[in-house]
Tab-separated table of C-alpha atoms and ligand atoms in Angstrom:
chain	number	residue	atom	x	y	z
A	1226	UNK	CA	-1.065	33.221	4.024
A	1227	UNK	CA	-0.648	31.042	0.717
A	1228	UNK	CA	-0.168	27.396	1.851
A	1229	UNK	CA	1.071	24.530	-0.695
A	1230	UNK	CA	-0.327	21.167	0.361
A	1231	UNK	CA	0.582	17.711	-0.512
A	1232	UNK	CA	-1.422	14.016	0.135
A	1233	UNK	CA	0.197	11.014	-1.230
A	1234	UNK	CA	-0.987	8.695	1.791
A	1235	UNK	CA	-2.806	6.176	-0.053
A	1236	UNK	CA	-4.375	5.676	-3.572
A	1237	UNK	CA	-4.675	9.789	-4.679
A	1238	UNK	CA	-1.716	12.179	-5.562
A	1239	UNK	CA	-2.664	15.429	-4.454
A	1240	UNK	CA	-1.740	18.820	-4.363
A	1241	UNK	CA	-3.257	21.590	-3.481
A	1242	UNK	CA	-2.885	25.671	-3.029
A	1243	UNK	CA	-4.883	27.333	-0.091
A	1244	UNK	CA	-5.258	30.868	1.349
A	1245	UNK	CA	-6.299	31.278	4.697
A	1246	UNK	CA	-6.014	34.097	6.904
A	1247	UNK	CA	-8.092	34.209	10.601
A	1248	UNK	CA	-11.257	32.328	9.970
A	1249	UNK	CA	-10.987	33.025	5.980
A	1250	UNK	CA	-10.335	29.789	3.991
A	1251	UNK	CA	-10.393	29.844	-0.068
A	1252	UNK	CA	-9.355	26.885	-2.356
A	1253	UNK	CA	-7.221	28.347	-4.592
A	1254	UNK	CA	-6.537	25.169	-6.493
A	1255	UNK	CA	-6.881	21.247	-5.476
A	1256	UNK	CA	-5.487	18.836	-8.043
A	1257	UNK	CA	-6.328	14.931	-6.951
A	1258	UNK	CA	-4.695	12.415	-9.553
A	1259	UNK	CA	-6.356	8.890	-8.647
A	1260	UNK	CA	-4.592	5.626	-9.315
A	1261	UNK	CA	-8.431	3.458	-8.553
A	1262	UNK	CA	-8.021	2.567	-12.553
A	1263	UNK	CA	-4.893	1.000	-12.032
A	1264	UNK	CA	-5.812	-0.662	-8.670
A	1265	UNK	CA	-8.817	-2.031	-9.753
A	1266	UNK	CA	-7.683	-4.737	-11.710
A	1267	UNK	CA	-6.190	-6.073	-8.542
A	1268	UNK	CA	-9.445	-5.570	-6.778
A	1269	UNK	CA	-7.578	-3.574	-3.682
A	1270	UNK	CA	-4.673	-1.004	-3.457
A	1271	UNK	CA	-1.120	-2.764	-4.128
A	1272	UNK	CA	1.334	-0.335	-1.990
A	1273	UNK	CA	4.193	-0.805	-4.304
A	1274	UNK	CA	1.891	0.112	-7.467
A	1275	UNK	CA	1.164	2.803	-5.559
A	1276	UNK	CA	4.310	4.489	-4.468
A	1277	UNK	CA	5.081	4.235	-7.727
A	1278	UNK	CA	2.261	6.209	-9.428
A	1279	UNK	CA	2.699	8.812	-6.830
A	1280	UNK	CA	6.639	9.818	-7.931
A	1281	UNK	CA	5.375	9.609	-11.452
A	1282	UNK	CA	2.518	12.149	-10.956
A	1283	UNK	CA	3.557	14.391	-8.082
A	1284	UNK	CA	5.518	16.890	-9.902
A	1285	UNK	CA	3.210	17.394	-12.959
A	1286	UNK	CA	0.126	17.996	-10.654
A	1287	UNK	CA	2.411	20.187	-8.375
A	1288	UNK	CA	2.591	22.583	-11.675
A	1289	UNK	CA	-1.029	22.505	-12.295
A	1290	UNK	CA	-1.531	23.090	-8.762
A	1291	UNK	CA	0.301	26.070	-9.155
A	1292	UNK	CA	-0.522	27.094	-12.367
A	1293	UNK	CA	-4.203	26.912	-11.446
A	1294	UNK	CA	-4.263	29.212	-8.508
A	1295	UNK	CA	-2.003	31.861	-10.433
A	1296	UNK	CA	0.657	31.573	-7.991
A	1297	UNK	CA	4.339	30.703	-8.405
A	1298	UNK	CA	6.495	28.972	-5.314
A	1299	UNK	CA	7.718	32.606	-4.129
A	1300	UNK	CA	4.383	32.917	-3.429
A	1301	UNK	CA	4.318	30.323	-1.406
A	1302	UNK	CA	4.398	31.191	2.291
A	1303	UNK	CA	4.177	27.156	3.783
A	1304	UNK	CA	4.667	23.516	2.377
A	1305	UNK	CA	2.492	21.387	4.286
A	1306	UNK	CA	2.356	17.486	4.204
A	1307	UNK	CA	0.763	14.320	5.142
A	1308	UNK	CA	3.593	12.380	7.097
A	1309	UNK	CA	1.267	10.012	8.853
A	1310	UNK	CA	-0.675	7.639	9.144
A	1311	UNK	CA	-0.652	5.501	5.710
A	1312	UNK	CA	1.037	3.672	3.441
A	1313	UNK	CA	4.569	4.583	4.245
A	1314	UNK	CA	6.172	3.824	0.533
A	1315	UNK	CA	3.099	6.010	-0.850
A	1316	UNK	CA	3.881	8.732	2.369
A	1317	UNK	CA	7.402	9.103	1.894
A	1318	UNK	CA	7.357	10.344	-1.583
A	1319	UNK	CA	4.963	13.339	-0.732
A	1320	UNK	CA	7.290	13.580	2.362
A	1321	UNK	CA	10.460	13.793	0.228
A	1322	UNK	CA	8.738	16.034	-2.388
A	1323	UNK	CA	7.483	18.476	0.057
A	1324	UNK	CA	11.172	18.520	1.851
A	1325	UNK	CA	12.873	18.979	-1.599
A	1326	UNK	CA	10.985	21.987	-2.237
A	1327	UNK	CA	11.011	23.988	1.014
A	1328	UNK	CA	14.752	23.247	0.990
A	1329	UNK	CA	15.340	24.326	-2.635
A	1330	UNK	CA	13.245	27.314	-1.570
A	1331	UNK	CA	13.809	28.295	1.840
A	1332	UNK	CA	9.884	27.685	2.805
A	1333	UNK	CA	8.658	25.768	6.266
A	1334	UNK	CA	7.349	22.804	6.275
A	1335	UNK	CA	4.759	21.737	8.217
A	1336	UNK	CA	3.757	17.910	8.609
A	1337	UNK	CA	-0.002	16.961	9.186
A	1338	UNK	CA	-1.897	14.051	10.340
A	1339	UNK	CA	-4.005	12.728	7.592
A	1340	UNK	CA	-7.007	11.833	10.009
A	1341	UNK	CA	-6.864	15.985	11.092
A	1342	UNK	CA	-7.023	16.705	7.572
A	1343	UNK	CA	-10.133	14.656	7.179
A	1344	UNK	CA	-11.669	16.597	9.945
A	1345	UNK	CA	-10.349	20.312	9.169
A	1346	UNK	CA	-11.795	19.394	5.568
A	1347	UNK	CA	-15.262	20.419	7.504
A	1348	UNK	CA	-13.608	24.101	8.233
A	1349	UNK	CA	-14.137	24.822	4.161
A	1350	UNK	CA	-17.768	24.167	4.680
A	1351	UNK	CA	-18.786	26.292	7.146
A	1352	UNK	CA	-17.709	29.024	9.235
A	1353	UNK	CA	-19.462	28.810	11.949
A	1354	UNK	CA	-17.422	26.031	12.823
A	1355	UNK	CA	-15.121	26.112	15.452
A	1356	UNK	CA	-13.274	23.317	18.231
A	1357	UNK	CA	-13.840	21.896	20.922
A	1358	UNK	CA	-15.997	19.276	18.673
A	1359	UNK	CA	-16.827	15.274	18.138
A	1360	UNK	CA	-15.700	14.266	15.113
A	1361	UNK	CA	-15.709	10.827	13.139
A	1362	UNK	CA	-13.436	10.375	10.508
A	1363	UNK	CA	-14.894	7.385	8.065
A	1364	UNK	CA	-12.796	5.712	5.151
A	1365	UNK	CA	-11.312	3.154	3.054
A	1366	UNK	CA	-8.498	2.988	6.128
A	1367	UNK	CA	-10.191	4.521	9.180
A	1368	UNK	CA	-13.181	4.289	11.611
A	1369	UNK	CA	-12.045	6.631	14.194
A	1370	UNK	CA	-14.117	8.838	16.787
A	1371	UNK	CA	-12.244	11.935	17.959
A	1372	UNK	CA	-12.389	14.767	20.612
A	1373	UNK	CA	-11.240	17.345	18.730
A	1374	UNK	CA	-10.402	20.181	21.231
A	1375	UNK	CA	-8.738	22.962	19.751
A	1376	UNK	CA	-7.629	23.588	15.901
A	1377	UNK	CA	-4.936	21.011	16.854
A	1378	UNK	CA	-4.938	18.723	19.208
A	1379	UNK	CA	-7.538	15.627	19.344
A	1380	UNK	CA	-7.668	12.861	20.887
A	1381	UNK	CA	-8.798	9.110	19.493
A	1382	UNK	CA	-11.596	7.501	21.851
A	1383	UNK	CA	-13.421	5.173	19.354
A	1384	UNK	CA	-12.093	2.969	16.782
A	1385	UNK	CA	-12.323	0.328	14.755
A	1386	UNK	CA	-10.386	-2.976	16.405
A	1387	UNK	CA	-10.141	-4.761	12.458
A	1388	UNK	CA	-11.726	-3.570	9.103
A	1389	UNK	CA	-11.702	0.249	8.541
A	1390	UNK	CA	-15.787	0.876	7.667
A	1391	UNK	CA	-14.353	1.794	3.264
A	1392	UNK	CA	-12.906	-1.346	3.654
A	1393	UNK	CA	-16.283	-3.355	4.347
A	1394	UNK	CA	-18.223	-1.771	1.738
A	1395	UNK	CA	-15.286	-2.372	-0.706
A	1396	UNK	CA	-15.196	-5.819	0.017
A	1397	UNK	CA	-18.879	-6.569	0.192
A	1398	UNK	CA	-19.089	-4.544	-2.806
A	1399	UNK	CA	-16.114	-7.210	-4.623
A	1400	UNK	CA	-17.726	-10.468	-3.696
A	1401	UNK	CA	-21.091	-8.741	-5.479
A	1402	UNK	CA	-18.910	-8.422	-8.422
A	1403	UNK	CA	-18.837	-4.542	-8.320
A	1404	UNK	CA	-15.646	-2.891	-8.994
A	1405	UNK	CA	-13.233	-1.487	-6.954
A	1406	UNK	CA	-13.563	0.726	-4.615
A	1407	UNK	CA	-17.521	-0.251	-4.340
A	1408	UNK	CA	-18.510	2.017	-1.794
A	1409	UNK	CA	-20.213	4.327	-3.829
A	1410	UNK	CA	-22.335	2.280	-5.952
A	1411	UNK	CA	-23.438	0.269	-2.773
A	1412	UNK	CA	-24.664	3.695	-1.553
A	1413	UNK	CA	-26.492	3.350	-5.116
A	1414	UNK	CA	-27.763	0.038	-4.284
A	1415	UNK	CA	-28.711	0.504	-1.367
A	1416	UNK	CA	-30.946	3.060	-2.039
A	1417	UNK	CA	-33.244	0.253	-3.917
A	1418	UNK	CA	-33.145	-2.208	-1.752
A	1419	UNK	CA	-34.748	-3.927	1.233
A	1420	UNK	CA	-32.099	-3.232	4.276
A	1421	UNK	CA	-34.365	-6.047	6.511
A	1422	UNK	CA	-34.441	-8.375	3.654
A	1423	UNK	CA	-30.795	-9.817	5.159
A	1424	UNK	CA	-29.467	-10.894	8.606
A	1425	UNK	CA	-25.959	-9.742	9.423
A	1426	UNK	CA	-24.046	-8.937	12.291
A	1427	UNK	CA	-23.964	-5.284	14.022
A	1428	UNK	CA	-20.265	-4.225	13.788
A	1429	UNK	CA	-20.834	-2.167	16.949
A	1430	UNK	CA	-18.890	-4.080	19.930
A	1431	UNK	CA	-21.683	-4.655	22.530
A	1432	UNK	CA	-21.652	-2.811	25.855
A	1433	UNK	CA	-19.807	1.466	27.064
A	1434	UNK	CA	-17.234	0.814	24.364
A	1435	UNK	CA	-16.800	3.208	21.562
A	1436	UNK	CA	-15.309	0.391	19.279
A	1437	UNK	CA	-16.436	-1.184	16.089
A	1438	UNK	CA	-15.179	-4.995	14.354
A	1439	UNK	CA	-16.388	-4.679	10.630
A	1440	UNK	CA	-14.429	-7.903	9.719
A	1441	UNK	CA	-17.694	-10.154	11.227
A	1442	UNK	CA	-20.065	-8.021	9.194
A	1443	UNK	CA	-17.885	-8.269	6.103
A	1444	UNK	CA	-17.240	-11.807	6.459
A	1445	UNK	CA	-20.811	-12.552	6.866
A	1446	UNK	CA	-22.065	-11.114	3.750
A	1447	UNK	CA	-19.359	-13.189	2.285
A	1448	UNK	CA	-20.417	-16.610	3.339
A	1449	UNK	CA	-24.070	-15.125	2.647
A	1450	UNK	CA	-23.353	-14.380	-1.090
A	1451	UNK	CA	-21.200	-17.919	-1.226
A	1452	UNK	CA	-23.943	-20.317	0.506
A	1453	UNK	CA	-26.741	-18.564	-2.056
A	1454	UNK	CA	-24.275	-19.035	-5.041
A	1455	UNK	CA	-24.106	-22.583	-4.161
A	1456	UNK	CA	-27.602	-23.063	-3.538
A	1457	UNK	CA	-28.100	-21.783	-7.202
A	1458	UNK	CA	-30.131	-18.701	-5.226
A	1459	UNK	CA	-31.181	-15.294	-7.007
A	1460	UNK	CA	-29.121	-12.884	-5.086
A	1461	UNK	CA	-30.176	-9.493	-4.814
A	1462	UNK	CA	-27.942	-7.263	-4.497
A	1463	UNK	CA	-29.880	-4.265	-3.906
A	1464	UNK	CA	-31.089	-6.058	-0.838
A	1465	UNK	CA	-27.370	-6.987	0.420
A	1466	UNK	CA	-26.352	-3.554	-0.243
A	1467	UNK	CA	-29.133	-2.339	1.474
A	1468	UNK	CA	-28.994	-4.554	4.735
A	1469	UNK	CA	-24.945	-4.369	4.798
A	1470	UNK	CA	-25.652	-0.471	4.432
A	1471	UNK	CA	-28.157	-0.400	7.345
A	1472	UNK	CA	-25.715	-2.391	9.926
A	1473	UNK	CA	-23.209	0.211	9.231
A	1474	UNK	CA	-25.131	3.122	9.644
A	1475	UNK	CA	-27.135	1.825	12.875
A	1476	UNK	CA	-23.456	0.967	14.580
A	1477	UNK	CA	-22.241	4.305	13.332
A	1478	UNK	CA	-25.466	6.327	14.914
A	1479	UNK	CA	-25.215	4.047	17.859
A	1480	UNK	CA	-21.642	5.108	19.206
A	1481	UNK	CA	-21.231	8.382	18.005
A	1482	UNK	CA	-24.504	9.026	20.173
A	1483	UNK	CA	-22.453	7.767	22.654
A	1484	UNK	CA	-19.486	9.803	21.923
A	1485	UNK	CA	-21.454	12.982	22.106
A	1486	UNK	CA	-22.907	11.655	25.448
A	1487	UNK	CA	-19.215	10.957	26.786
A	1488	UNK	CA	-17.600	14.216	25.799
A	1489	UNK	CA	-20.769	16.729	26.231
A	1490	UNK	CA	-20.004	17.929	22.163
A	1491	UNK	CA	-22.743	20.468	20.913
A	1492	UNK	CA	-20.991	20.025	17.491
A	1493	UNK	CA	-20.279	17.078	15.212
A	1494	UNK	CA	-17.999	16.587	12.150
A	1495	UNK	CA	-18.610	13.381	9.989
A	1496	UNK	CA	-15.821	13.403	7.016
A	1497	UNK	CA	-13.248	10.761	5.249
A	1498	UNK	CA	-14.799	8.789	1.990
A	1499	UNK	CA	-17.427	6.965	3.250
A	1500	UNK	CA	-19.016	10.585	5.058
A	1501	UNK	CA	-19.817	10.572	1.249
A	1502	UNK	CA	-22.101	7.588	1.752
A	1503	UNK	CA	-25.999	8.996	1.968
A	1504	UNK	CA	-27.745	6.675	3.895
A	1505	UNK	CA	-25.033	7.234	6.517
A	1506	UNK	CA	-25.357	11.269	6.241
A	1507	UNK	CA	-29.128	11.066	6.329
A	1508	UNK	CA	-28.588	9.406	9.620
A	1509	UNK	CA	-26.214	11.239	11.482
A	1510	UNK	CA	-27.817	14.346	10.700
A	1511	UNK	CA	-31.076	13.370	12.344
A	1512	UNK	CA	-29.459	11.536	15.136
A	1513	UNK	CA	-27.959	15.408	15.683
A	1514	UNK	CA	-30.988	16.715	15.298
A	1515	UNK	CA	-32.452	14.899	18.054
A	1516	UNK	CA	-29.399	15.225	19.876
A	1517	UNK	CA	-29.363	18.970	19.483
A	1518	UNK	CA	-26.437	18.762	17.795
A	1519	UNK	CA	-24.689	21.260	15.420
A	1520	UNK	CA	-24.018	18.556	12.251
A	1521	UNK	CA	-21.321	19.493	10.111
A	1522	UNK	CA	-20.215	17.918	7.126
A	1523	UNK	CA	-17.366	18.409	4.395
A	1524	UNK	CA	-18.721	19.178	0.886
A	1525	UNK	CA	-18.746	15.506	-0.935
A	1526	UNK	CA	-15.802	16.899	-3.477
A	1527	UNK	CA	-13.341	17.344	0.164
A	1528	UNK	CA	-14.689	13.918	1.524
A	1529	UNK	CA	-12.054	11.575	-0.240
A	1530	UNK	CA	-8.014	12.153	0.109
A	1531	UNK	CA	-6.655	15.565	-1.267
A	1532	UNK	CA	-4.854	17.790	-0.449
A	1533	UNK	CA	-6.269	21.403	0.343
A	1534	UNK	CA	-7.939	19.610	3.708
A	1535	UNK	CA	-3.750	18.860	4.731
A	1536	UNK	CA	-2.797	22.702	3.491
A	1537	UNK	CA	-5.911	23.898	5.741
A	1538	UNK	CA	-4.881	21.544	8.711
A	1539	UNK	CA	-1.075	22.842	8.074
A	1540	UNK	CA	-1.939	26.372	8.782
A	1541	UNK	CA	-3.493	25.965	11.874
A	1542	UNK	CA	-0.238	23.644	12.866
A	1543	UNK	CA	2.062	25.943	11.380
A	1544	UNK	CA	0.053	29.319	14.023
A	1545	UNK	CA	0.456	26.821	16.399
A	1546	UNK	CA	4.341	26.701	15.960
A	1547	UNK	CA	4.379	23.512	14.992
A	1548	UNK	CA	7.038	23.490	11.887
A	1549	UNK	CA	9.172	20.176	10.929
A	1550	UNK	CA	12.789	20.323	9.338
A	1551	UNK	CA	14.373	18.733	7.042
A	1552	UNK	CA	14.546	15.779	9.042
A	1553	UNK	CA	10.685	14.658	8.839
A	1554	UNK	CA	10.160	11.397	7.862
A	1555	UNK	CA	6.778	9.430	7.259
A	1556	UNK	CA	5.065	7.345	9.658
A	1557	UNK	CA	2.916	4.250	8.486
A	1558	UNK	CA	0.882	4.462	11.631
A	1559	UNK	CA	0.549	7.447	14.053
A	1560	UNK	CA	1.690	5.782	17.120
A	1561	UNK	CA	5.408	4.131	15.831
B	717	LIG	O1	-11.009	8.909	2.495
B	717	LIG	P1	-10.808	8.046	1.299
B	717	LIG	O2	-10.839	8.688	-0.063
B	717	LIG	O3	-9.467	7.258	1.377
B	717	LIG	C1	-8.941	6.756	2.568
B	717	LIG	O4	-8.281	7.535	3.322
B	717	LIG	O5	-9.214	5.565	2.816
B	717	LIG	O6	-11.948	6.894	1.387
B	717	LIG	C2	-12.112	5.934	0.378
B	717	LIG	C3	-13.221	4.970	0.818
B	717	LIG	C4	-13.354	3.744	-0.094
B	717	LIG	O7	-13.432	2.594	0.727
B	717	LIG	C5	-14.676	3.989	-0.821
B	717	LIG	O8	-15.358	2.814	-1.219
B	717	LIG	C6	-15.455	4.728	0.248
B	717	LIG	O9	-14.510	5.625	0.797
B	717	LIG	N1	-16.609	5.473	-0.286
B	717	LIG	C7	-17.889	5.189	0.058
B	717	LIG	C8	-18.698	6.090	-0.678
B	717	LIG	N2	-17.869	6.891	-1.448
B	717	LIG	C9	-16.592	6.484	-1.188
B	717	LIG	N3	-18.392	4.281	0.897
B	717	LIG	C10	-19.726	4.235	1.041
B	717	LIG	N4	-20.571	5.063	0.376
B	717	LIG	C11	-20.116	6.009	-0.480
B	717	LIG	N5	-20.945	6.834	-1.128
B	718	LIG	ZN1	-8.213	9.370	3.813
């Protein structure tokens, strides 16, 4: 089965053309167009701006989507889509797109979660596996733990209760004057300096919870970077990258150990943008180990938005007779 995906839920245009047939899954083609240079110079992503980039690129990276994988739309068997959750102005023009098309040619659409897309992006990586699993999905928007029980259906038990985990390191990462989205070279950072050298706040939320608050930890290295400024300190930003980095991963470890404890998971699935980060993968994959845990991980390329993980996650949805119609709209958040 030939699956055309799209992603337009945040900051990347995507689209992407998958096969996938039992547990056989190639990437035929997956075209990402990001809009971070035109975001950065407002230090965040501006929804409007970004709604906006995504009807001007969507149909010229549909063709080299296409055109890539050597296919043409009557070989097409399924148009799948992110519908939720996100920025809805950004969501709706994938949505719209996607419905355009499998009206104009008689294809089904399938809508997709963009948090299961995260997670199914782990499918591409390995074969071996398969649900029931734990999963944490880790990004510029998200911090949620799931029990992921069969190729579609999960449940949310841990989340974040402010600041998605990207979101942090982003703005940690501005007030050090790196650019947006900082996550990456923070990783960089990190990796130089002294994660004791700094006291912050653990975003885990004390006690059986599964829930993190990275708003404290962010806010902290704020005031930290602020108070040295105006002491006319030497900041280091090695060592802030490297103590932020260390209070992120410790929380992390601490309740997905307790995830795996609650739901009895021999597997674990660590994806979204900031699965990307190293010091964070290094850690999960010997708190596994320990654990006895089956780790499995995306490949860095899948761990940011795009769309082949949504045209993967749409063929499981679309065996599991779950097809939308031409009424589909987008959702901002998965619950409205
Ligand atoms: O999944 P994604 O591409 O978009 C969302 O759905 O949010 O994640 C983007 C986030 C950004 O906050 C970015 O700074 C972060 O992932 N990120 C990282 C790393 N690479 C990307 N954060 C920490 N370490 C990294 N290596
Ligand atoms: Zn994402």
């Amino acid at each position: 089965m030939i699956i055309l995906a799209f992603e337009s839920s945040c900051d990347e245009t995507s689209a992407a053309v998958v096969e996938a047939s039992g547990s056989g899954r190639r990437i035929l083609s997956n075209i990402v167009a990001s809009q971070i240079d035109i975001h950065k110079r407002f230090g965040g992503v501006v929804p409007e701006v970004a709604g906006r980039a995504h009807i001007e690129a969507i149909a010229k990276i549909t063709h080299e989507a296409l055109d890539t994988a050597g296919v043409g739309m009557g070989d097409i068997d399924i148009i799948g889509v992110t519908n939720t959750p996100g920025l809805i102005g950004a969501l709706l023009v994938g949505v719209n797109y996607a419905k355009s098309l499998a009206f104009s040619y008689g294809k089904p659409i399938v809508a997709v979660n963009h948090l299961k897309g995260h997670v199914d992006a782990a499918y591409f990586a390995s074969e071996m596996l398969t649900p029931p699993f734990t999963a944490l999905v880790v990004s510029g928007a998200h911090t949620s733990i799931m029990d992921v029980s069969t190729y579609t259906d999960f449940r949310e038990i841990g989340f974040t209760r402010d600041d998605a985990a990207g979101e942090a390191f982003d703005k940690a990462a501005r007030v050090l004057g790196i650019p947006y989205p900082g996550g990456a070279e923070m990783d960089r950072l990190a990796s130089l300096g002294d994660p004791t050298a700094i006291k912050l706040p653990s975003p885990a939320i004390s006690g059986d919870c599964l829930e993190f608050s990275f708003s404290g930890l962010k806010t902290a290295v704020v005031n930290y970077v602020h108070n040295a400024k105006a002491r006319g300190d030497k900041i280091s930003r090695e060592d802030v990258a490297a103590s932020f980095t260390a209070k992120v991963t410790e929380a992390i470890t601490e309740k997905l150990s307790a995830a795996l404890t609650v739901t009895g998971s021999k597997r674990m699935v660590m994806a979204g943008g900031v699965a990307a980060n190293s010091h964070l993968r290094c850690a999960v994959s010997d708190m596994c180990a320990e654990m006895g845990v089956e780790y499995f991980a995306p490949e860095m390329s899948l761990c940011g938005d795009n769309a082949a993980m949504i045209a993967l996650a749409a063929y499981y949805e679309y065996m599991d007779g779950n097809t939308a119609d031409t009424s589909l709209n987008a959702k901002a958040t998965g619950d409205d």
